[in-house]
Amino acid sequence: MSELKTRTAGHRQTANDGASKPTSMLCAGLNAHSQLQAGTQADVRKFTPVEDISTPQKGADVLFAGWSTTVFSSGNKIWTQGFQPISSTLGGNAAHEDIQTRSVIGDHDGFLALLTTSGDLYTVFSSSDAQSATLQLMTTESSPSIALIAFAGTGRIALTFKQAPNGNLCHIAEFNTLDRFLAWYRDPSDSDCYPDKHHMLPGRPAQLLANTASFILLLENGEVYSWGDPRHQSLGRAINGEGTTKADVPGIVEALGGLKITKIASGGWMSAAFSEDGALYLWGAAGAPGHDRSIRCLREAGAGEVALVELLASAHDEPLDVIDVAIGDAHVAVATSDGRLFVVGDNKDGQLGLDSAEDFIEDWTEARGLSDVQRVVCGSNSTYVFVH
Amino acid sequence: MPSSPSQLRTVEACASEDFSSDCDIPSIIEHTQKCLVLELENDTIRECGAAALAIIASKPDDVLRLAHRKLHTWPFRDVPICWRRLYEDASLWKAIALLRVQTCRRNPKGHAIDTVSRKRKRRGEQENPKGHSSSPAVERPSTTDDGINLPTIMAGDWVADIVKVLDMAIILTGAPSRKHLFNNLFNNLQSSLLHEVSKLDTLRGFPPSHLRRPKVRFPMQNYKALGSDMNFTALQEHLDASASPLILEGAISHWPACSAWKNPAHLMQHTLGGRRLVPVELGRSYTDEDWGQKIMTFAEFVHDYLINPMPKQTGYLAQHDLLTQIPGLLEDIQTPDYCFTTPPPATPELLHGQPTPPHLEEPLVNTWLGPGGTISPLHTDPYHNILCQVVGHKYIRLYAPSETPKLYSRGVDEAGVSMENTSRVDVSIAMELAGRSAAVGCDDEISHENARNDFEERFPLFKDARYIEAVLGPGDSLYIPLGWWHYVESLSTSCSVSFWWN
């Protein structure tokens, strides 16, 4: 799954706004590799503070939360908790300026690569004894100039190329495997290494994400495109019939037509988007394939439909404005403008942080005891929450 | 009749007492573990990554859920084998963990309970000999510890817990590398059930049928040489000459199954007291909208669908390789010699849109067990078939490949899947409308007439399609040539075994 750090204007808060109030991080979920809480392998079933070893000026950020490893960053330092041991500084120790991360990719085994806003690609190299790993810069002058990258659960890679400041054509390349992408990145002129697919869309990409088997793209004008495996209503759009785009080619999610989407999230077989006026839309599989429990608000939505999610502070209120959303393998977490956190879905590992023994929560539930929630990030089986 | 599956068994010598003479758990654990830690040659499991393998022994539930997720990431045929291997091995580690709990409970010295992850707790957890509760009693819905939907089982039935884990692994992965370990575990669990008594032992057979037998107007050719059965050579000659359908009356009457399988208790005993999981088709016919499949324990299938006089819907244990799942039943049957003849090869016309299957070294064997009234809608198969009737009676109607234009094949569906080998005609309805079936028809003459006209409009050529038919009884076999259309309906509780070969 890929995690995107957005720096676009639409995103209201970033964890690196350390200059104002300090933020702290809480986590809940699968901890079998001690990736959430050191010293134990037991699941963390209620939101618990993350040990913060960042520098005092800047808060730590979660770059990637996977099944076995969580990757943190603070300034240019990158480190991990969990199975994969990484301790690295981007740009080497001589770097003075902060390097901004644009895209991060990884899988159940750990962190795989990171792309900065300046287009530098760092990949993870393990030492020969597998006891430690570092990030190494792959980018050279002849490297392709890429802006965003995403990695699906099927192993497919999608990326967008950097555009000229006034460019309006978005080029997307796809590779069947990470290795094929890296081979092309090292030698883009080798015809054996050419991308497996290439798409073009009008617009400027803002966010590119992947879930288990599909990709989802947000453009700066607020349009959302999706493509990949259409099973389980995961694309949120029709793929058969007149005027539709095939599943394996980026097609616009018409159900969000006319809305200006601020941010998207994706995970498992679900995706979500919220608009500039704070309305949240969710689509995909109500229940994970092969499981019998399902998220109620998605049960009625058919292929090509999206569900409008309305979260209320109490029964008589107006729906709250949404400021952030994140999706794990089968759970969703949402932050609202009044600082609350709402969660739904799989809780087998305690990832909803509700301190509940329930395996699955079908209806949106507020995670009480949290105040001033700013941001949320989900791993496949975990949830990280940033609060003031 | 027992009113619930849990009442099917009264555990006389409770499995939690002295079983050490019947089932040496520490040895099974040791043996299974020894095999699991040995690296297999060319094992793809390494491709699952070190993180999963690092905790597969200590946290098998978490690894199972990762593997389960990966098994559903791609369409099944595209799933990399490594994920099937991971699910398979994680299931075996989980079985070991469940067995360990039993060793700890039984050790009178009261060794400390293993650190069992909270996700491995079972319903109705009892106290260990030391008097500590081994886990908080939390009511969980009827799912495995990895959240996968599964049938309800008896509270506190540790054997059923382990069987569930093992059978789900076999169902989801086909057990690519560890079949011997699975079979070894099942055999050992069997010995821990020696004292178990089933209420089904009092049942002598299945309930009688109330379905009337259709009159056979166009009989099939029936081979009955004077005093002898058709032998291998004679069938080969028949295949070389005409390869037309042939009833082989009494051909399998020597099978022990013909008497043994009449008694549900026999099958229950071979399925670990009915604890083994089987896939059951629910609904009238697989061409109906509301048709579905469900995995359930054999006991639930017998109780709810086989001996239940008023089932909610039809349940049919159909097209399932029961004999590979339960090798102990193999001694009750015998693969007919006929399956080693050389039949005529498949041609595109006979395959009806299906791809040419590979040559089978061994026949594909399937078991078909169900109540009266199960229906297999009119269709063709890409193999030659010897259908053996073991228990009960079945009505079978066959249409030759030449009749295909009158049989309205379904063609290719919206998802691109070929249904060309299945007819759109519902033969049971056709029989009702022709007034030949005893099934409940329209009381009202007029609506019956309307229904008949509707049918005529949709399928005008069907009434001219020529067919042959038969009622097969216990001990009979039927040769169904490749590409011949067949419709099968059970007239009573029925068990058949089919052999596909080419």
Short mmCIF file of N, CA and C in Angstrom, two decimals, chain A residues 1 30-33 41-43 45 67-68 83 107-109 153-155 212-213 229 231-232 240 269 289-293 329 346 348-349 356-359 380-381, chain B residues 47-55 58-59 62-63 65-66 68-70 72-76 83 118-119 138-150 414:
data_model
loop_
_atom_site.label_atom_id
_atom_site.label_comp_id
_atom_site.label_asym_id
_atom_site.label_seq_id
_atom_site.Cartn_x
_atom_site.Cartn_y
_atom_site.Cartn_z
N MET A 1 0.85 -1.19 0.00
CA MET A 1 0.00 0.00 0.00
C MET A 1 0.88 1.23 0.00
N LEU A 30 -2.53 -4.03 15.34
CA LEU A 30 -1.67 -5.22 15.32
C LEU A 30 -0.26 -4.88 15.75
N ASN A 31 0.23 -5.62 16.71
CA ASN A 31 1.54 -5.31 17.28
C ASN A 31 2.41 -6.56 17.35
N ALA A 32 2.14 -7.52 16.46
CA ALA A 32 2.82 -8.82 16.54
C ALA A 32 4.33 -8.71 16.37
N HIS A 33 4.79 -7.64 15.71
CA HIS A 33 6.24 -7.40 15.57
C HIS A 33 6.69 -6.24 16.45
N GLN A 41 4.23 -8.13 22.26
CA GLN A 41 3.68 -8.49 20.94
C GLN A 41 2.16 -8.50 20.98
N ALA A 42 1.60 -8.07 22.11
CA ALA A 42 0.14 -8.10 22.23
C ALA A 42 -0.45 -6.94 21.44
N ASP A 43 -1.65 -7.16 20.92
CA ASP A 43 -2.34 -6.10 20.19
C ASP A 43 -2.56 -4.90 21.10
N ARG A 45 -5.19 -2.36 21.87
CA ARG A 45 -6.62 -2.26 21.56
C ARG A 45 -7.23 -0.91 21.93
N TRP A 67 2.07 -4.07 7.75
CA TRP A 67 1.65 -5.20 8.55
C TRP A 67 2.70 -5.57 9.60
N SER A 68 3.97 -5.28 9.31
CA SER A 68 5.02 -5.70 10.24
C SER A 68 5.92 -4.57 10.72
N PHE A 83 9.50 -5.07 12.48
CA PHE A 83 10.35 -6.13 11.96
C PHE A 83 11.58 -5.61 11.21
N ASP A 107 5.10 -2.87 1.80
CA ASP A 107 4.15 -3.98 1.84
C ASP A 107 4.19 -4.66 3.20
N HIS A 108 3.66 -5.87 3.28
CA HIS A 108 3.56 -6.56 4.56
C HIS A 108 4.93 -6.86 5.16
N ASP A 109 5.94 -6.86 4.31
CA ASP A 109 7.29 -7.17 4.77
C ASP A 109 8.00 -5.94 5.29
N GLY A 153 -1.46 -4.08 -3.62
CA GLY A 153 -1.26 -5.37 -2.96
C GLY A 153 -0.93 -6.49 -3.93
N THR A 154 -1.30 -6.33 -5.20
CA THR A 154 -0.99 -7.33 -6.21
C THR A 154 0.46 -7.23 -6.67
N GLY A 155 1.18 -6.18 -6.20
CA GLY A 155 2.56 -6.00 -6.61
C GLY A 155 2.72 -5.02 -7.77
N THR A 212 -5.57 -2.87 -2.42
CA THR A 212 -5.17 -4.25 -2.72
C THR A 212 -4.93 -4.47 -4.21
N ALA A 213 -5.86 -4.01 -5.04
CA ALA A 213 -5.77 -4.37 -6.46
C ALA A 213 -6.16 -3.24 -7.39
N ASP A 229 -8.60 -3.78 -10.61
CA ASP A 229 -9.51 -4.92 -10.46
C ASP A 229 -10.89 -4.41 -10.01
N ARG A 231 -13.57 -5.97 -9.07
CA ARG A 231 -14.39 -6.78 -8.17
C ARG A 231 -14.69 -6.03 -6.88
N HIS A 232 -15.78 -6.42 -6.24
CA HIS A 232 -16.18 -5.86 -4.95
C HIS A 232 -16.47 -4.37 -5.01
N ASN A 240 -18.97 -1.42 -17.45
CA ASN A 240 -19.62 -2.02 -18.61
C ASN A 240 -20.67 -1.06 -19.09
N TRP A 269 -10.18 -3.17 -0.04
CA TRP A 269 -11.00 -3.06 -1.25
C TRP A 269 -11.89 -1.82 -1.17
N PRO A 289 -13.46 -9.71 1.31
CA PRO A 289 -13.77 -10.99 0.66
C PRO A 289 -13.44 -12.16 1.57
N GLY A 290 -14.39 -13.10 1.68
CA GLY A 290 -14.15 -14.27 2.50
C GLY A 290 -14.51 -14.08 3.96
N HIS A 291 -15.02 -12.90 4.31
CA HIS A 291 -15.43 -12.64 5.69
C HIS A 291 -16.92 -12.30 5.72
N ASP A 292 -17.57 -12.57 6.83
CA ASP A 292 -19.02 -12.37 6.84
C ASP A 292 -19.46 -11.04 7.42
N ARG A 293 -18.61 -10.33 8.15
CA ARG A 293 -19.04 -9.07 8.73
C ARG A 293 -18.85 -7.97 7.70
N ASP A 329 -6.72 -2.26 5.92
CA ASP A 329 -7.13 -3.36 5.07
C ASP A 329 -8.64 -3.57 5.09
N ASP A 346 -13.09 -3.52 10.65
CA ASP A 346 -12.37 -4.60 11.30
C ASP A 346 -11.70 -4.14 12.59
N LYS A 348 -10.32 -6.76 14.66
CA LYS A 348 -9.75 -8.02 15.13
C LYS A 348 -8.46 -7.78 15.92
N ASP A 349 -7.66 -6.82 15.49
CA ASP A 349 -6.39 -6.53 16.17
C ASP A 349 -6.50 -5.31 17.07
N SER A 356 -12.26 -2.26 22.81
CA SER A 356 -13.39 -3.18 22.73
C SER A 356 -12.88 -4.55 22.33
N ALA A 357 -13.58 -5.59 22.84
CA ALA A 357 -13.23 -6.96 22.47
C ALA A 357 -13.92 -7.39 21.19
N GLU A 358 -14.77 -6.53 20.65
CA GLU A 358 -15.50 -6.87 19.42
C GLU A 358 -14.55 -7.05 18.26
N ASP A 359 -14.81 -8.06 17.43
CA ASP A 359 -13.96 -8.31 16.25
C ASP A 359 -14.22 -7.34 15.13
N SER A 380 -2.23 -1.42 7.47
CA SER A 380 -3.18 -2.46 7.08
C SER A 380 -4.02 -2.91 8.27
N ASN A 381 -3.41 -2.98 9.45
CA ASN A 381 -4.14 -3.45 10.63
C ASN A 381 -3.93 -2.52 11.82
N GLU B 47 8.91 -16.79 -0.41
CA GLU B 47 8.50 -15.57 -1.13
C GLU B 47 7.49 -14.75 -0.34
N CYS B 48 6.92 -15.33 0.71
CA CYS B 48 5.98 -14.56 1.51
C CYS B 48 6.69 -13.52 2.37
N GLY B 49 7.99 -13.63 2.46
CA GLY B 49 8.72 -12.61 3.20
C GLY B 49 9.08 -13.05 4.61
N ALA B 50 10.17 -12.49 5.11
CA ALA B 50 10.70 -12.91 6.41
C ALA B 50 9.80 -12.49 7.57
N ALA B 51 9.10 -11.37 7.42
CA ALA B 51 8.28 -10.88 8.54
C ALA B 51 7.22 -11.90 8.93
N ALA B 52 6.54 -12.47 7.94
CA ALA B 52 5.49 -13.46 8.22
C ALA B 52 6.09 -14.73 8.79
N LEU B 53 7.19 -15.19 8.20
CA LEU B 53 7.80 -16.44 8.64
C LEU B 53 8.38 -16.30 10.04
N ALA B 54 8.76 -15.08 10.42
CA ALA B 54 9.33 -14.86 11.76
C ALA B 54 8.32 -15.15 12.85
N ILE B 55 7.05 -14.97 12.58
CA ILE B 55 6.05 -15.15 13.66
C ILE B 55 5.06 -16.27 13.36
N SER B 58 4.74 -18.54 16.44
CA SER B 58 4.28 -17.91 17.67
C SER B 58 2.94 -17.21 17.51
N LYS B 59 2.66 -16.73 16.31
CA LYS B 59 1.41 -15.99 16.10
C LYS B 59 0.71 -16.49 14.83
N ASP B 62 -2.31 -14.43 13.30
CA ASP B 62 -2.01 -13.20 12.55
C ASP B 62 -1.51 -13.55 11.15
N VAL B 63 -0.69 -14.60 11.07
CA VAL B 63 -0.16 -15.00 9.76
C VAL B 63 -1.28 -15.58 8.90
N ARG B 65 -4.32 -14.68 8.91
CA ARG B 65 -5.14 -13.60 8.36
C ARG B 65 -4.42 -12.87 7.24
N LEU B 66 -3.12 -12.73 7.34
CA LEU B 66 -2.37 -12.14 6.23
C LEU B 66 -2.49 -13.04 5.01
N HIS B 68 -4.78 -15.24 4.30
CA HIS B 68 -6.17 -15.24 3.83
C HIS B 68 -6.42 -14.02 2.96
N ARG B 69 -5.90 -12.88 3.41
CA ARG B 69 -6.06 -11.65 2.64
C ARG B 69 -5.37 -11.79 1.28
N LYS B 70 -4.20 -12.39 1.27
CA LYS B 70 -3.47 -12.56 0.02
C LYS B 70 -4.15 -13.56 -0.90
N HIS B 72 -7.16 -13.77 -1.37
CA HIS B 72 -8.27 -13.08 -2.00
C HIS B 72 -7.83 -11.85 -2.77
N THR B 73 -6.54 -11.63 -2.85
CA THR B 73 -6.05 -10.45 -3.56
C THR B 73 -6.16 -10.60 -5.07
N TRP B 74 -5.94 -11.82 -5.53
CA TRP B 74 -6.05 -12.10 -6.96
C TRP B 74 -7.17 -13.09 -7.19
N PRO B 75 -7.70 -13.20 -8.45
CA PRO B 75 -8.58 -14.35 -8.75
C PRO B 75 -7.82 -15.62 -8.43
N PHE B 76 -8.50 -16.62 -7.92
CA PHE B 76 -7.80 -17.75 -7.31
C PHE B 76 -6.71 -18.37 -8.18
N TRP B 83 1.42 -18.03 -1.14
CA TRP B 83 0.38 -17.67 -0.16
C TRP B 83 -0.43 -18.88 0.24
N ARG B 118 -4.58 -14.06 22.75
CA ARG B 118 -5.99 -13.94 23.11
C ARG B 118 -6.90 -14.30 21.96
N LYS B 119 -6.40 -14.26 20.78
CA LYS B 119 -7.25 -14.59 19.65
C LYS B 119 -7.47 -16.08 19.51
N VAL B 138 -15.24 -14.74 26.68
CA VAL B 138 -15.87 -13.72 25.85
C VAL B 138 -16.68 -14.42 24.79
N GLU B 139 -17.91 -14.07 24.67
CA GLU B 139 -18.76 -14.69 23.66
C GLU B 139 -18.33 -14.18 22.29
N ARG B 140 -18.03 -15.09 21.43
CA ARG B 140 -17.66 -14.67 20.08
C ARG B 140 -18.66 -15.24 19.10
N PRO B 141 -18.86 -14.51 18.02
CA PRO B 141 -19.76 -15.09 17.01
C PRO B 141 -19.13 -16.31 16.36
N SER B 142 -19.88 -16.99 15.58
CA SER B 142 -19.42 -18.24 15.02
C SER B 142 -18.43 -18.03 13.88
N THR B 143 -17.21 -17.67 14.27
CA THR B 143 -16.16 -17.52 13.26
C THR B 143 -14.92 -18.20 13.78
N THR B 144 -14.00 -18.50 12.90
CA THR B 144 -12.70 -18.99 13.37
C THR B 144 -12.00 -17.82 14.04
N ASP B 145 -10.92 -18.11 14.68
CA ASP B 145 -10.17 -17.05 15.33
C ASP B 145 -9.62 -16.05 14.33
N ASP B 146 -9.58 -16.41 13.06
CA ASP B 146 -9.12 -15.41 12.11
C ASP B 146 -10.29 -14.72 11.44
N GLY B 147 -11.48 -14.83 12.05
CA GLY B 147 -12.59 -14.03 11.58
C GLY B 147 -13.27 -14.55 10.32
N ILE B 148 -12.92 -15.75 9.92
CA ILE B 148 -13.50 -16.26 8.68
C ILE B 148 -14.80 -16.99 9.02
N ASN B 149 -15.81 -16.72 8.22
CA ASN B 149 -17.13 -17.26 8.50
C ASN B 149 -17.15 -18.77 8.48
N LEU B 150 -17.58 -19.38 9.57
CA LEU B 150 -17.58 -20.83 9.64
C LEU B 150 -18.79 -21.32 10.41
N GLU B 414 -22.38 -12.35 -19.07
CA GLU B 414 -21.86 -10.97 -19.11
C GLU B 414 -20.42 -10.89 -18.67
#
